[in-house]
Structure formats: structure tokens, C-alpha cells
Amino acid sequence: MSEELPAKDASAHVAEASFAEITLRRRGRIRRYLFEHPRVMDAVVVLCYSLLALPTFIGSILDGKWLAAVLLIAIAGVLFLRRRNPLSVTAAVAVLEVAVTLLNPWGSNVSAGLWFALYAVAVARTRTFALTVFGAASLPLTLVYLFMWTAPAAPANGEPLPENFHLISNIAAAASIMLSNLIATGIGISVRQRREHENEIRAWAARTARLGSVTERNRIAREMHDVVAHSLTVMISLSDGAAVVVKKDPQRAGEVLGELSRTGRAALADMRRVLGVLRVDSVRSAPLEPLVSGHDLSKLLDGFRTAGLPLHYSHTGPALPEDPAFQLTIYRIVQESLTNVLRYGRSLSHVDVRIVREGDSVTVEVLDDGRGSLDPGTEEAALGTGQGIAGMRERAGIYAGTVDAGPWIHGGWRVHAELKWNGDKGKS
């Protein structure tokens, strides 16, 4: 039975899986197969070494040097374990290579076993450690060829060997051993660095996915707070008002109930719009409602007036920018501010909503004269969550704006928001 991932880790898991798929695809079929089947890769390594050592193996048998042939088989067998314990394998191969060289210095396998062993060390350990092991493992075989190996005798035709032939041959053999082992170690270091880089990118992708998930959840939570807090507050006020006037003024009660119904439908549409993006099938099944905008402010204000707020609205300067996101920010700030007034205000005689646009600056101000109003950001506000003002500040921050909320010097409560709009400059 599969275990379901926690919601907070789902996006990170998807990011890691996607990156892993891209990495495997880039390797190609053969490399991808060998990467997914490490035992097969170990067999390929042993096969490559066996092919390199085959001439030495056959020559040792023909010359009666059975011990050298056995040691070659031992090296091939030890290389099977290079992935599990690369350091021990490297030490063993270094000793066996020296022994084979002393028995058969003309072998074709000189240092070949060390190539694969040093590569495994470089992939598994740090660069400094790998280079240290390279020097320690290469030194014995290098010293053998540098000081103990002797060149063949002079040719049968009696021609003398070139001057310093032994010294030059020894230096060339020792240099070739060191260089080939260094190349193998360097390849291993490069592979390790590439894998570390891939792991860093994978971790970065997972962190980015988690951050995006958290940001999206915060956005949805902010939207849901605005929708639910406003709608429920207005609906409660409307239902209370309808209960009071239903017997005295049935016509007025009908209007209030009508507004109550419209508020409920609007809240349902907003919730569907916010939550609908979470499921692809729901988006495909039916079109979502458009975003609210500055043009919907009149409906919003009428709803609050019906709920009982003595509301006055004024707009100074040019119309709001036609950007839906910017208008939604203005709408939500006004909505949250009036919701708090309706929820916490007492003995209200007037509520002013002022929107002023001067160039690229838009100011939103909501004032009320409520006596004994509760601070919506304090614990005394029984129905509050403390997220409304924080949500307004987050929205305003998107447009380099600020929101100040607190008691007004003339009594009541004041919300003052300033936002910057630079979209028009880009069009001119």
C-alpha cells in the first residue's frame, strides 16, 4: 500500500522527480541503463580490465609464470568490490599491480587496475582525499619503473643502444603511470562535482517549489479570509436587520433578504474562483468568475449600506488604472476596512470612504466615528483572526504601498493605504 505524501512536501517531491527525469534523459539510453544497474556497470569495468590484461595473462601462462596469471585474476575479482569499499580496493590493487609488474614487467596491464580503483575513490570521496590516495597508490609502481626496471639488452645485430636509454625509458614509464592515474582520478573528481551540482540544483528546485507552495497557500488563505470574513459579517448584519424589521416593514425586510441572498451568491462565486484553481478538472468543467474590480465598488458599498452602515463615498482625481490585479487590491482593502467597521464599530453616525489618485499614487482612506470601537488586531475582538490588517499590508506591499490602521484622533477608526502604480509609464 503506497503512502501519501504530506501536502507541504508534495510540490517538492514533484520538483525532485521532474529534475531526476531530466537528468536521466540527458544521460542517454546506455548510460541511463548502467546508472540504474550498478552491478552491470561493475561487470563492464571488470571486463574492460580483463581485455587490457589479456595479453599479459596469456604471456604469463606461456612463460610459465602462473603466479602472475593468478594475481591478474585476483585484481579483476577485487575490482568487483570497488563500489562498496573503494579505498580498500585501491590499496589491494596497488599492491597486486606491483607484484605483477615485478613478475612480468612487459605486461600490457601496467596501472590499468588503478585507473578504475582511483576513479571509484574520486567519485566517493572529496577532491583532496582523492588526490592524496592517487599519490599514495601511484608511488610504489612509479618507483618500481623509475629505479628497478631495466631495459632489454642490446639488439642481436650488435648495434648499441642510445645513450641514457635506460634513464629515459624509466622516466617515460614512470611519467606515463602517474599521468594515466591522474587522468582517471580527474575524471572521477569531475563526475563527483557534476553529481554534487545536480544535487544542489535538485535541492534548489525543491526549495523553490516549497516556497511557491507556501506563497500560493498564503495567497489563497488571504483571499478566503477576505471573502469569508466580509460575506459572513454582512450576512449576519443583514439577517439581524431583517429579523428586526420583518413585522414592522415587510417590504424593507424583503430588500434586506434580497441583499442577503446576493451577498451569499457573491461569496459562493468568490470561493469557487479562489478554490477552483486548485483542481484542473474543475477549471475545465466550467468557466470561472472574473476578478472583482474597481467598477464593483459601487455594489460593495451598496451592500454595506443595506447592512446598516451610514456610508459616504468620494473619488478624487483620474479613474483607477485598468489593471485587474491593482483594482482587486483596492477592492479588498476597502472591503476589509468596511468589514471591520461593520463588525467592531459601535454608535456609528458616518463612515467615509475616500479614494484619491494623484499621478501614479493612489490613496485609500476609510474613516468612521464609532464610539468604543474594538481594535480588529487585538485579542478583544472575539470574531477576529488578526489577519485582516496583515493581509491588507501584504496586498499593498505588492505595489510598493503601505497601510496604517489605528484609532483616529477624532474618535473611531482610520485605515490609510497608499499604493504606487507605474504601469502607465511603461505604455507611454
Coordinates of C-alpha atoms in Angstrom, one line a residue:
M1 CA 0.0 0.0 0.0
S2 CA 1.5 3.3 -1.0
E3 CA 2.0 6.1 1.5
E4 CA 0.6 9.5 0.6
L5 CA 3.0 12.4 0.8
P6 CA 2.2 15.3 3.1
A7 CA 0.7 18.3 1.3
K8 CA 3.7 20.5 2.2
D9 CA 6.1 18.0 0.6
A10 CA 4.1 17.2 -2.5
S11 CA 5.3 20.1 -4.6
A12 CA 8.9 19.4 -3.5
H13 CA 8.5 15.8 -4.4
V14 CA 7.2 16.7 -7.9
A15 CA 10.1 19.1 -8.4
E16 CA 12.7 16.5 -7.4
A17 CA 11.0 13.8 -9.6
S18 CA 10.9 16.2 -12.6
F19 CA 14.6 17.1 -12.2
A20 CA 15.6 13.4 -11.8
E21 CA 13.7 12.6 -15.0
I22 CA 15.5 15.4 -16.9
T23 CA 18.9 14.2 -15.6
L24 CA 18.2 10.6 -16.6
R25 CA 17.0 11.6 -20.0
R26 CA 20.2 13.7 -20.6
R27 CA 22.4 10.6 -19.9
G28 CA 21.1 8.7 -22.9
R29 CA 19.9 5.1 -23.0
I30 CA 23.2 3.3 -22.4
R31 CA 24.4 5.5 -19.6
R32 CA 20.9 5.5 -18.0
Y33 CA 20.8 1.7 -18.1
L34 CA 24.3 1.4 -16.5
F35 CA 23.4 4.1 -13.9
E36 CA 20.2 2.2 -13.0
H37 CA 22.0 -1.2 -12.9
P38 CA 25.3 -0.6 -11.0
R39 CA 26.2 -4.3 -10.9
V40 CA 26.1 -4.4 -14.6
M41 CA 28.5 -1.4 -14.6
D42 CA 30.8 -3.3 -12.3
A43 CA 30.9 -6.2 -14.7
V44 CA 31.7 -3.9 -17.6
V45 CA 34.6 -2.5 -15.6
V46 CA 36.0 -5.9 -14.8
L47 CA 35.5 -6.9 -18.5
C48 CA 37.4 -3.8 -19.6
Y49 CA 40.3 -4.6 -17.3
S50 CA 40.3 -8.3 -18.4
L51 CA 40.6 -7.2 -22.0
L52 CA 43.6 -4.9 -21.2
A53 CA 45.3 -7.6 -19.1
L54 CA 44.6 -10.5 -21.5
P55 CA 47.9 -10.3 -23.4
T56 CA 49.8 -10.3 -20.1
F57 CA 47.6 -13.2 -18.8
I58 CA 48.3 -15.3 -21.9
G59 CA 52.0 -14.4 -22.0
S60 CA 52.4 -15.3 -18.3
I61 CA 50.9 -18.7 -18.9
L62 CA 53.1 -19.4 -21.9
D63 CA 56.2 -18.3 -20.0
G64 CA 55.2 -20.5 -17.0
K65 CA 54.6 -17.5 -14.7
W66 CA 51.4 -18.9 -13.2
L67 CA 51.6 -16.7 -10.1
A68 CA 51.3 -13.5 -12.3
A69 CA 48.3 -15.0 -14.0
V70 CA 46.6 -15.8 -10.7
L71 CA 47.3 -12.2 -9.5
L72 CA 45.7 -10.8 -12.6
I73 CA 42.6 -12.8 -11.9
A74 CA 42.7 -11.6 -8.3
I75 CA 42.8 -7.9 -9.5
A76 CA 39.8 -8.5 -11.7
G77 CA 37.9 -10.0 -8.8
V78 CA 38.8 -7.2 -6.4
L79 CA 37.5 -4.6 -8.8
F80 CA 34.1 -6.1 -8.4
L81 CA 34.1 -4.6 -4.9
R82 CA 35.3 -1.1 -5.8
R83 CA 31.9 0.5 -5.4
R84 CA 31.4 -0.9 -1.9
N85 CA 34.8 -0.1 -0.4
P86 CA 36.9 1.9 -2.9
L87 CA 39.7 2.7 -0.5
S88 CA 40.5 -0.9 0.4
V89 CA 40.2 -2.0 -3.3
T90 CA 42.7 0.7 -4.3
A91 CA 45.2 -0.4 -1.7
A92 CA 44.8 -4.1 -2.7
V93 CA 45.1 -3.3 -6.5
A94 CA 48.2 -1.1 -5.9
V95 CA 50.0 -4.0 -4.1
L96 CA 48.9 -6.6 -6.7
E97 CA 49.9 -4.4 -9.6
V98 CA 53.4 -4.0 -8.2
A99 CA 53.7 -7.8 -7.7
V100 CA 52.5 -8.5 -11.3
T101 CA 54.9 -5.9 -12.7
L102 CA 57.9 -7.5 -10.8
L103 CA 56.9 -10.9 -12.2
N104 CA 56.2 -9.6 -15.8
P105 CA 57.5 -6.1 -16.3
W106 CA 56.4 -6.2 -20.0
G107 CA 52.8 -6.6 -19.2
S108 CA 50.0 -4.7 -21.0
N109 CA 48.1 -4.2 -17.8
V110 CA 50.5 -1.8 -16.2
S111 CA 48.5 0.5 -13.9
A112 CA 45.2 -0.4 -15.6
G113 CA 43.6 -1.7 -12.4
L114 CA 44.5 1.5 -10.6
W115 CA 42.6 3.6 -13.1
F116 CA 39.3 2.0 -12.1
A117 CA 40.1 1.9 -8.4
L118 CA 41.2 5.6 -8.3
Y119 CA 38.2 6.7 -10.2
A120 CA 35.9 5.0 -7.7
V121 CA 37.7 6.8 -4.8
A122 CA 37.4 10.2 -6.5
V123 CA 33.7 9.7 -7.1
A124 CA 33.1 8.6 -3.4
R125 CA 35.4 11.0 -1.6
T126 CA 36.4 14.6 -1.6
R127 CA 38.9 16.0 -4.1
T128 CA 41.7 16.5 -1.6
F129 CA 41.3 12.9 -0.3
A130 CA 41.2 11.5 -3.8
L131 CA 44.4 13.3 -4.8
T132 CA 46.1 12.1 -1.7
V133 CA 45.1 8.5 -2.4
F134 CA 46.2 9.0 -6.0
G135 CA 49.7 9.9 -4.9
A136 CA 50.0 7.1 -2.4
A137 CA 48.7 4.4 -4.7
S138 CA 50.7 5.5 -7.7
L139 CA 54.0 6.0 -5.9
P140 CA 55.0 2.3 -5.4
L141 CA 54.5 1.3 -9.1
T142 CA 56.2 4.6 -10.2
L143 CA 59.3 3.8 -8.1
V144 CA 59.5 0.3 -9.5
Y145 CA 59.7 1.6 -13.0
L146 CA 61.9 4.6 -12.1
F147 CA 64.6 2.7 -10.2
M148 CA 64.2 -1.0 -10.5
W149 CA 63.2 -1.6 -14.1
T150 CA 65.9 -2.4 -16.6
A151 CA 65.6 -2.1 -20.4
P152 CA 66.3 -5.1 -22.6
A153 CA 69.7 -6.0 -23.7
A154 CA 71.3 -4.7 -26.9
P155 CA 69.8 -6.0 -30.2
A156 CA 71.2 -9.1 -31.7
N157 CA 72.8 -7.2 -34.6
G158 CA 75.2 -5.6 -32.1
E159 CA 74.1 -2.1 -32.6
P160 CA 74.5 -0.1 -29.3
L161 CA 71.5 1.4 -27.5
P162 CA 71.2 5.2 -27.5
E163 CA 72.9 7.0 -24.7
N164 CA 70.9 7.3 -21.5
F165 CA 68.3 4.9 -23.0
H166 CA 67.7 3.3 -19.6
L167 CA 67.2 6.6 -17.8
I168 CA 64.9 8.0 -20.5
S169 CA 62.8 4.7 -20.6
N170 CA 62.4 4.7 -16.9
I171 CA 61.3 8.3 -16.7
A172 CA 58.9 7.8 -19.5
A173 CA 57.3 4.7 -18.0
A174 CA 57.0 6.4 -14.5
A175 CA 55.6 9.6 -16.1
S176 CA 53.0 7.6 -18.1
I177 CA 51.9 5.8 -14.9
M178 CA 51.5 9.0 -13.0
L179 CA 49.7 10.8 -15.8
S180 CA 47.3 8.0 -16.6
N181 CA 46.4 7.6 -12.9
L182 CA 45.9 11.3 -12.6
I183 CA 43.6 11.4 -15.6
A184 CA 41.5 8.6 -14.0
T185 CA 41.4 10.5 -10.7
G186 CA 40.5 13.7 -12.5
I187 CA 37.6 12.0 -14.3
G188 CA 36.3 10.8 -11.0
I189 CA 36.5 14.2 -9.4
S190 CA 34.7 15.7 -12.4
V191 CA 31.9 13.1 -12.1
R192 CA 31.6 13.8 -8.4
Q193 CA 31.4 17.5 -8.9
R194 CA 28.7 17.1 -11.6
R195 CA 26.6 14.9 -9.3
E196 CA 27.0 17.4 -6.4
H197 CA 25.9 20.2 -8.8
E198 CA 22.9 18.1 -9.8
N199 CA 22.0 17.5 -6.1
E200 CA 22.3 21.2 -5.4
I201 CA 20.0 22.1 -8.3
R202 CA 17.6 19.4 -7.2
A203 CA 17.6 20.8 -3.6
W204 CA 17.2 24.3 -5.0
A205 CA 14.3 23.2 -7.2
A206 CA 12.7 21.5 -4.1
R207 CA 13.1 24.7 -2.0
T208 CA 11.7 26.8 -4.8
A209 CA 8.7 24.5 -5.1
R210 CA 8.1 24.6 -1.4
L211 CA 8.4 28.4 -1.3
G212 CA 6.0 28.7 -4.3
S213 CA 3.6 26.3 -2.5
V214 CA 3.7 28.4 0.7
T215 CA 3.3 31.6 -1.2
E216 CA 0.3 30.2 -3.0
R217 CA -1.3 28.9 0.2
N218 CA -0.8 32.3 1.8
R219 CA -2.5 33.9 -1.2
I220 CA -5.4 31.6 -1.1
A221 CA -5.7 32.0 2.7
R222 CA -5.7 35.8 2.3
E223 CA -8.4 35.6 -0.4
M224 CA -10.5 33.2 1.6
H225 CA -10.2 35.5 4.7
D226 CA -11.4 38.5 2.7
V227 CA -14.3 36.6 1.1
V228 CA -15.5 34.7 4.2
A229 CA -14.9 37.5 6.8
H230 CA -16.7 40.1 4.6
S231 CA -19.6 37.9 3.5
L232 CA -20.3 36.3 6.8
T233 CA -20.2 39.7 8.6
V234 CA -22.5 41.3 6.1
M235 CA -24.9 38.4 6.1
I236 CA -25.1 38.3 9.9
S237 CA -25.9 42.0 10.0
L238 CA -28.5 41.6 7.2
S239 CA -30.2 38.7 8.9
D240 CA -30.3 40.5 12.2
G241 CA -31.7 43.6 10.5
A242 CA -34.3 41.5 8.6
A243 CA -35.4 39.9 11.9
V244 CA -36.0 43.3 13.4
V245 CA -38.0 44.9 10.6
V246 CA -39.8 41.9 9.2
K247 CA -43.0 42.7 11.2
K248 CA -42.8 46.5 11.1
D249 CA -41.8 46.9 7.4
P250 CA -42.1 43.7 5.3
Q251 CA -41.1 45.5 2.2
R252 CA -37.9 46.7 3.7
A253 CA -37.3 43.2 5.1
G254 CA -37.7 41.8 1.6
E255 CA -35.0 44.2 0.3
V256 CA -32.7 43.2 3.2
L257 CA -33.3 39.5 2.5
G258 CA -32.6 40.1 -1.2
E259 CA -29.3 41.7 -0.4
L260 CA -28.6 38.8 1.9
S261 CA -29.1 36.3 -0.9
R262 CA -27.0 38.4 -3.3
T263 CA -24.1 38.5 -0.8
G264 CA -24.3 34.7 -0.3
R265 CA -24.2 34.1 -4.0
A266 CA -21.3 36.5 -4.5
A267 CA -19.4 34.8 -1.7
L268 CA -20.0 31.4 -3.3
A269 CA -18.7 32.7 -6.6
D270 CA -15.6 34.2 -5.0
M271 CA -14.9 31.0 -3.1
R272 CA -15.3 29.0 -6.3
R273 CA -12.9 31.3 -8.2
V274 CA -10.3 31.1 -5.4
L275 CA -10.5 27.3 -4.9
G276 CA -11.2 26.4 -8.5
V277 CA -7.6 26.9 -9.5
L278 CA -6.6 24.1 -7.1
R279 CA -8.2 21.4 -9.4
V280 CA -7.6 21.3 -13.1
D281 CA -10.8 19.3 -13.8
S282 CA -12.9 22.0 -12.0
V283 CA -11.3 24.7 -14.2
R284 CA -12.1 22.7 -17.3
S285 CA -15.6 21.7 -16.3
A286 CA -16.9 25.3 -16.1
P287 CA -15.6 28.8 -16.6
L288 CA -14.5 30.7 -13.5
E289 CA -16.0 34.1 -12.5
P290 CA -13.9 37.1 -13.4
L291 CA -11.9 39.0 -10.8
V292 CA -13.7 41.8 -9.0
S293 CA -12.5 45.2 -10.0
G294 CA -12.8 48.9 -9.1
H295 CA -16.1 49.0 -11.0
D296 CA -17.6 46.6 -8.5
L297 CA -17.0 49.1 -5.6
S298 CA -20.5 50.6 -6.0
K299 CA -22.1 47.1 -5.5
L300 CA -19.8 46.5 -2.5
L301 CA -20.8 49.9 -0.9
D302 CA -24.5 49.3 -1.6
G303 CA -24.2 46.0 0.2
F304 CA -22.7 47.7 3.3
R305 CA -25.3 50.5 3.2
T306 CA -28.0 47.8 3.1
A307 CA -26.3 46.2 6.1
G308 CA -26.7 49.4 8.0
L309 CA -23.5 51.4 7.6
P310 CA -24.1 55.2 7.2
L311 CA -21.6 55.2 4.3
H312 CA -20.3 58.1 2.2
Y313 CA -18.0 57.5 -0.8
S314 CA -15.8 60.0 -2.7
H315 CA -13.3 59.6 -5.5
T316 CA -10.9 62.4 -6.4
G317 CA -8.6 62.5 -9.5
P318 CA -8.5 60.2 -12.5
A319 CA -10.1 56.8 -12.6
L320 CA -8.2 53.9 -11.2
P321 CA -5.8 52.0 -13.5
E322 CA -7.4 49.4 -15.7
D323 CA -5.2 46.7 -14.2
P324 CA -7.4 44.0 -12.7
A325 CA -4.9 43.0 -10.0
F326 CA -4.4 46.6 -8.9
Q327 CA -8.2 47.2 -8.8
L328 CA -8.6 43.9 -6.9
T329 CA -6.1 45.2 -4.3
I330 CA -8.1 48.5 -3.9
Y331 CA -11.4 46.5 -3.7
R332 CA -10.0 44.1 -1.0
I333 CA -8.6 47.0 1.1
V334 CA -12.0 48.8 1.1
Q335 CA -13.8 45.5 1.7
E336 CA -11.7 44.5 4.7
S337 CA -11.8 48.0 6.2
L338 CA -15.6 48.2 6.0
T339 CA -16.0 44.7 7.2
N340 CA -14.0 45.7 10.3
V341 CA -16.2 48.8 10.7
L342 CA -19.4 46.7 10.5
R343 CA -18.0 44.0 12.8
Y344 CA -16.4 46.2 15.5
G345 CA -17.9 49.7 15.2
R346 CA -20.4 51.0 17.8
S347 CA -22.7 54.0 17.7
L348 CA -21.7 54.9 14.1
S349 CA -23.1 58.1 12.7
H350 CA -21.0 58.3 9.5
V351 CA -18.4 56.2 7.6
D352 CA -16.3 57.8 4.9
V353 CA -14.5 56.0 2.1
R354 CA -12.1 58.2 0.1
I355 CA -10.1 57.3 -2.9
V356 CA -7.6 59.9 -4.2
R357 CA -5.4 59.4 -7.3
E358 CA -2.6 61.8 -8.0
G359 CA -0.4 60.7 -10.8
D360 CA 0.9 57.3 -10.0
S361 CA -0.1 57.4 -6.4
V362 CA -3.4 56.1 -5.2
T363 CA -4.6 56.7 -1.6
V364 CA -7.4 54.8 0.1
E365 CA -8.8 56.1 3.4
V366 CA -11.7 54.6 5.4
L367 CA -12.8 56.7 8.5
D368 CA -15.5 56.1 11.0
D369 CA -16.7 57.8 14.2
G370 CA -17.6 54.7 16.1
R371 CA -17.5 55.1 19.8
G372 CA -15.9 52.2 21.7
S373 CA -14.8 50.5 18.5
L374 CA -12.7 47.4 19.0
D375 CA -9.3 47.2 17.5
P376 CA -9.6 44.3 14.9
G377 CA -6.0 43.4 15.5
T378 CA -6.4 42.7 19.3
E379 CA -7.5 39.7 21.2
E380 CA -10.5 41.5 22.5
A381 CA -12.1 41.2 19.1
A382 CA -13.9 38.0 19.6
L383 CA -14.7 37.3 15.9
G384 CA -11.4 38.5 14.5
T385 CA -8.4 36.4 13.5
G386 CA -5.8 39.3 13.4
Q387 CA -5.1 38.5 9.7
G388 CA -7.2 41.2 8.0
I389 CA -4.8 44.2 8.5
A390 CA -1.8 41.9 7.8
G391 CA -3.5 40.9 4.6
M392 CA -4.1 44.5 3.5
R393 CA -0.4 45.3 4.1
E394 CA 0.7 42.3 2.1
R395 CA -1.5 43.4 -0.8
A396 CA -0.3 47.0 -0.6
G397 CA 3.3 45.8 -0.5
I398 CA 3.0 44.3 -3.9
Y399 CA 2.6 47.9 -5.2
A400 CA 5.3 49.4 -3.0
G401 CA 2.5 50.7 -0.7
T402 CA 1.8 50.9 3.0
V403 CA -1.2 50.5 5.2
D404 CA -1.7 52.3 8.5
A405 CA -4.6 51.3 10.7
G406 CA -5.4 52.5 14.2
P407 CA -7.6 54.8 16.3
W408 CA -8.4 58.2 14.7
I409 CA -7.6 61.4 16.6
H410 CA -11.3 62.5 16.2
G411 CA -12.6 59.2 17.5
G412 CA -13.4 55.9 15.8
W413 CA -11.1 54.0 13.5
R414 CA -8.9 55.0 10.5
V415 CA -7.4 53.0 7.7
H416 CA -5.0 54.8 5.4
A417 CA -3.4 53.0 2.5
E418 CA -1.0 54.4 -0.2
L419 CA -0.1 52.4 -3.3
K420 CA 2.1 53.2 -6.3
W421 CA 1.1 52.5 -9.9
N422 CA 3.8 52.6 -12.6
G423 CA 2.1 50.7 -15.3
D424 CA 1.1 53.8 -17.3
K425 CA 4.8 54.9 -17.7
G426 CA 5.6 51.7 -19.4
K427 CA 2.9 52.4 -22.0
S428 CA 3.9 55.9 -22.8

